[in-house]
Short mmCIF file of C-alpha atoms in Angstrom, two decimals:
data_model
loop_
_atom_site.label_atom_id
_atom_site.label_comp_id
_atom_site.label_asym_id
_atom_site.label_seq_id
_atom_site.Cartn_x
_atom_site.Cartn_y
_atom_site.Cartn_z
CA MET A 300 117.17 117.34 71.07
CA ILE A 301 119.30 115.28 68.69
CA MET A 302 118.66 111.54 68.42
CA ALA A 303 120.58 108.99 66.35
CA LYS A 304 120.64 105.22 65.96
CA GLN A 305 123.81 103.43 67.04
CA LYS A 306 125.71 101.33 64.52
CA GLY A 307 128.69 99.06 64.85
CA ILE A 308 129.69 96.04 66.88
CA PHE A 309 129.66 97.64 70.34
CA LYS A 310 126.37 99.00 71.65
CA LEU A 311 126.67 101.56 74.45
CA ARG A 312 124.33 102.22 77.36
CA GLY A 313 124.53 105.08 79.83
CA THR A 314 125.67 108.70 79.56
CA ILE A 315 128.90 110.13 78.22
CA GLY A 316 129.11 113.88 78.48
CA ASP A 317 125.85 115.28 77.09
CA VAL A 318 124.96 112.12 75.16
CA THR A 319 122.79 109.31 76.55
CA PHE A 320 122.93 105.83 75.02
CA TYR A 321 119.91 103.54 75.46
CA LYS A 322 118.10 100.53 74.03
CA THR A 323 114.48 100.19 72.89
CA LYS A 324 112.59 97.46 71.06
CA ASP A 325 113.59 99.21 67.85
CA GLY A 326 117.32 99.05 68.52
CA HIS A 327 120.12 101.01 70.19
CA PHE A 328 119.94 104.80 70.15
CA ALA A 329 121.85 107.86 71.32
CA ARG A 330 120.41 111.27 72.15
CA GLU A 331 121.70 114.57 73.36
CA LYS A 332 120.63 115.54 76.86
CA SER A 333 118.12 118.35 76.99
CA GLY A 334 115.68 119.94 79.36
CA ILE A 335 115.43 122.84 81.75
CA ASP A 336 117.94 123.24 84.54
CA ALA A 337 116.61 121.84 87.83
CA LYS A 338 117.75 124.92 89.76
CA ARG A 339 115.69 127.13 87.47
CA ILE A 340 112.58 125.00 88.00
CA ALA A 341 113.12 125.23 91.76
CA THR A 342 113.52 129.02 91.87
CA ASP A 343 112.13 130.72 88.76
CA PRO A 344 108.69 132.33 89.39
CA ALA A 345 107.67 131.16 85.93
CA PHE A 346 107.69 127.59 87.20
CA GLU A 347 105.61 128.16 90.32
CA ARG A 348 102.74 126.08 88.91
CA THR A 349 105.18 123.29 88.13
CA ARG A 350 106.43 123.34 91.70
CA GLU A 351 102.87 123.35 93.05
CA ASN A 352 101.94 120.37 90.88
CA GLY A 353 105.07 118.56 91.98
CA ARG A 354 104.34 119.06 95.68
CA GLU A 355 100.79 117.80 95.33
CA PHE A 356 101.85 114.86 93.20
CA GLY A 357 104.36 113.97 95.91
CA SER A 358 101.72 114.24 98.64
CA ALA A 359 99.36 111.96 96.72
CA GLY A 360 102.16 109.48 96.09
CA LYS A 361 103.09 109.31 99.76
CA GLY A 362 99.43 108.96 100.68
CA GLY A 363 99.05 106.00 98.36
CA GLN A 364 102.14 104.38 99.82
CA LEU A 365 100.71 104.81 103.33
CA ILE A 366 97.38 103.22 102.41
CA ARG A 367 99.08 100.27 100.71
CA LYS A 368 101.37 99.84 103.71
CA ALA A 369 98.41 99.95 106.09
CA LEU A 370 96.52 97.28 104.11
CA ARG A 371 99.62 95.27 103.26
CA LEU A 372 98.44 92.00 104.84
CA LEU A 373 95.22 92.04 102.82
CA LEU A 374 96.91 93.30 99.65
CA LEU A 375 99.30 90.35 99.66
CA ASN A 376 96.34 88.35 98.37
CA ALA A 377 94.44 90.91 96.29
CA ARG A 378 96.22 93.45 94.12
CA ASP A 379 97.13 94.03 90.51
CA PRO A 380 100.47 95.29 89.11
CA ARG A 381 99.13 98.80 88.54
CA VAL A 382 97.39 99.34 91.87
CA GLY A 383 99.97 101.95 92.91
CA SER A 384 99.44 104.17 89.86
CA ARG A 385 95.65 103.73 89.94
CA LEU A 386 95.51 104.67 93.61
CA LEU A 387 97.75 107.68 92.95
CA LYS A 388 95.35 108.92 90.27
CA THR A 389 92.37 108.59 92.62
CA LEU A 390 94.18 110.34 95.45
CA MET A 391 95.16 113.22 93.16
CA GLY A 392 91.45 113.63 92.51
CA VAL A 393 90.77 113.62 96.26
CA LEU A 394 93.51 116.15 96.95
CA GLN A 395 92.21 118.51 94.28
CA THR A 396 88.85 118.76 96.08
CA ASP A 397 90.51 120.26 99.18
CA PRO A 398 88.60 123.56 99.74
CA ILE A 399 90.81 124.78 102.60
CA ASN A 400 94.44 124.94 101.52
CA ASP A 401 96.09 126.88 98.70
CA ARG A 402 97.16 125.23 95.47
CA GLY A 403 100.39 123.35 96.05
CA GLN A 404 99.51 122.82 99.73
CA ARG A 405 96.29 120.84 99.33
CA THR A 406 96.06 117.55 101.24
CA ILE A 407 94.28 114.24 100.96
CA GLN A 408 92.75 114.44 104.43
CA ASP A 409 91.17 117.84 103.66
CA GLY A 410 89.75 116.64 100.35
CA ASP A 411 86.66 114.55 99.65
CA MET A 412 87.92 111.10 100.60
CA ALA A 413 84.53 109.63 99.71
CA LEU A 414 85.96 109.49 96.19
CA LEU A 415 87.88 106.41 97.35
CA LYS A 416 84.65 104.50 97.90
CA GLY A 417 84.39 101.78 95.27
CA PHE A 418 88.13 101.65 94.62
CA ASP A 419 89.25 98.11 93.74
CA PHE A 420 92.77 97.07 94.62
CA ASN A 421 92.62 94.30 92.01
CA VAL A 422 91.06 95.13 88.65
CA ARG A 423 91.19 91.44 87.72
CA GLY A 424 88.82 90.67 90.60
CA LYS A 425 86.45 93.53 91.34
CA LEU A 426 84.37 93.33 94.49
CA ASP A 427 81.04 94.32 92.93
CA THR A 428 81.36 91.58 90.31
CA ALA A 429 82.46 88.92 92.82
CA LEU A 430 80.16 89.41 95.81
CA PHE A 431 76.42 89.85 95.40
CA SER A 432 75.34 89.09 98.96
CA GLY A 433 73.72 91.90 100.89
CA TYR A 434 75.83 93.29 103.71
CA THR A 435 76.13 96.20 106.10
CA ALA A 436 79.41 97.70 107.32
CA THR A 437 79.08 99.73 110.51
CA PHE A 438 81.98 101.69 111.98
CA ASP A 439 81.74 103.18 115.48
CA ARG A 440 84.42 105.87 115.72
CA VAL A 441 83.94 106.39 119.46
CA ALA A 442 84.53 102.70 120.19
CA GLY A 443 86.84 102.10 117.21
CA THR A 444 84.88 99.02 116.15
CA LEU A 445 83.87 97.72 112.74
CA ASP A 446 81.04 95.21 112.29
CA VAL A 447 80.41 93.77 108.84
CA VAL A 448 77.24 91.68 108.67
CA LEU A 449 76.51 89.56 105.60
CA ASP A 450 73.00 88.29 105.02
CA ALA A 451 72.40 84.56 104.68
CA PHE A 452 73.46 83.52 101.20
CA THR A 453 74.06 80.60 98.86
CA PRO A 454 77.68 80.73 97.68
CA LYS A 455 77.21 79.57 94.08
CA ILE A 456 74.38 82.08 93.62
CA THR A 457 75.82 85.15 95.32
CA ILE A 458 79.57 84.74 94.75
CA GLU A 459 80.89 84.89 91.20
CA ALA A 460 83.97 82.70 91.41
CA PRO A 461 86.65 82.09 88.77
CA GLN A 462 86.97 78.69 87.15
CA GLY A 463 88.64 76.14 89.39
CA THR A 464 87.27 77.54 92.66
CA THR A 465 86.19 75.01 95.28
CA HIS A 466 86.27 77.24 98.38
CA PHE A 467 86.24 80.91 99.33
CA GLN A 468 86.85 83.25 102.25
CA ILE A 469 85.39 86.65 103.16
CA VAL A 470 87.73 89.34 104.54
CA ALA A 471 86.94 92.69 106.13
CA GLY A 472 89.19 95.37 107.55
CA LEU A 473 89.74 99.00 108.38
CA CYS A 474 92.66 101.38 108.65
CA ALA A 475 92.98 104.82 110.21
CA THR A 476 95.52 106.82 108.22
CA ASP A 477 97.47 109.79 109.56
CA PHE A 478 98.74 111.25 106.30
CA ALA A 479 100.55 114.14 107.97
CA GLY A 480 102.30 111.95 110.53
CA ARG A 481 102.89 109.08 108.09
CA SER A 482 101.41 106.51 110.46
CA PHE A 483 98.42 104.19 110.49
CA GLU A 484 96.40 101.74 112.56
CA GLU A 485 94.93 98.65 110.92
CA ALA A 486 92.80 95.68 111.91
CA HIS A 487 90.95 92.98 109.96
CA ASP A 488 88.99 89.79 110.32
CA VAL A 489 88.48 86.78 108.04
CA SER A 490 85.87 84.09 107.80
CA GLY A 491 86.72 80.44 107.67
CA ILE A 492 87.53 78.88 104.31
CA LEU A 493 84.08 77.81 103.14
CA PRO A 494 82.84 75.49 100.37
CA TRP A 495 81.67 77.20 97.21
CA ASP A 496 78.52 75.16 96.74
CA ASN A 497 74.73 75.35 96.72
CA ASP A 498 74.20 75.01 100.47
CA GLU A 499 72.85 78.18 102.07
CA LEU A 500 75.07 79.74 104.70
CA PRO A 501 73.61 81.60 107.69
CA ALA A 502 74.29 85.28 108.20
CA MET A 503 77.86 85.94 109.30
CA THR A 504 79.56 88.80 111.09
CA LEU A 505 83.18 89.93 110.83
CA ASN A 506 84.59 92.21 113.52
CA ALA A 507 87.71 94.35 113.76
CA SER A 508 88.71 97.23 116.00
CA ILE A 509 91.26 100.02 116.26
CA GLY A 510 91.86 102.57 119.02
CA ALA A 511 88.85 104.48 120.29
CA ASN A 512 88.15 108.05 119.15
CA SER A 513 90.58 108.15 116.24
CA VAL A 514 90.96 111.61 114.75
CA HIS A 515 92.07 110.31 111.34
CA PRO A 516 90.19 109.21 108.21
CA VAL A 517 89.20 105.54 108.28
CA LEU A 518 88.98 103.32 105.19
CA ILE A 519 86.74 100.25 105.38
CA VAL A 520 87.45 97.39 103.00
CA LEU A 521 85.76 94.13 102.11
CA GLY A 522 87.01 91.29 99.97
CA VAL A 523 86.78 87.70 98.78
CA ASN A 524 89.62 85.18 98.49
CA PHE A 525 89.30 82.09 96.28
CA PHE A 526 90.81 78.67 96.91
CA GLN A 527 91.15 75.28 95.25
CA ASP A 528 91.04 72.06 97.25
CA ILE A 529 93.72 69.65 96.04
CA ASN A 530 93.91 66.39 98.00
CA GLY A 531 92.52 68.02 101.10
CA LYS A 532 94.86 71.02 101.06
CA MET A 533 93.67 74.55 100.27
CA TYR A 534 95.68 76.48 97.70
CA PRO A 535 95.04 80.15 96.78
CA LEU A 536 93.48 79.92 93.34
CA LYS A 537 96.08 80.96 90.76
CA ASN A 538 98.10 82.59 93.55
CA GLY A 539 95.28 85.00 94.33
CA THR A 540 95.09 86.46 90.83
CA TYR A 541 91.30 86.91 91.02
CA ASN A 542 90.88 87.76 94.69
CA ALA A 543 88.81 90.89 95.31
CA LEU A 544 89.37 93.72 97.78
CA GLY A 545 87.57 97.04 97.60
CA VAL A 546 86.89 100.15 99.63
CA VAL A 547 83.24 99.98 100.71
CA ASN A 548 83.17 103.09 102.89
CA VAL A 549 85.26 105.98 104.15
CA ASP A 550 84.62 107.57 107.55
CA GLN A 551 86.26 110.98 107.31
CA PHE A 552 86.75 112.67 110.67
#
């Protein structure tokens, strides 16, 4: 590949013939197009591994999109800019544990989806560093119900809140994901917006339910949202920058 720096008054961008013009932080450059013909990659036996990797990468990418779509309402308040790429990496790891299908045909649902447990959708607000209250999350697949029970707790002791927090909210949810059919079913529940203070709160229960007897993997998530009270009105603290949402369990059918 030939690369050269552009000089002169007019700086070009785009492709002319076999030369691509582009800009970087170091200036304007031009380079000759190179690479292997796409048709060869698609048909040449020498690139079978490349095709297999591509198919699995695509499957993991679509799986991540489905999960993020299923949890969209909760992710509006708790995600970081790189959640898509981080989730993709985790799902590639899940897919590669599939013991049933051949390489290139492995799937997320046939892999060890327990690897998703502990995944945080917002690295700036991780669940295990925000919530220290004991809890149990029970999913009944036959009934399709989720019950999350939090022990009695004192907010300022058991919730690590970012500076400026005056109130908080607990969220819990679940989603059944049909990766093959590209569909999902989601439900969630939220607590009231509660003062972040030194008064002990009684045990609380959050409930959510999907259709009974689902035959798809179910992700169970738990999170904390932070708020600031300004003149009696609740505002998401720093637009939800430090809200936490994590996968606390996976029920794999």
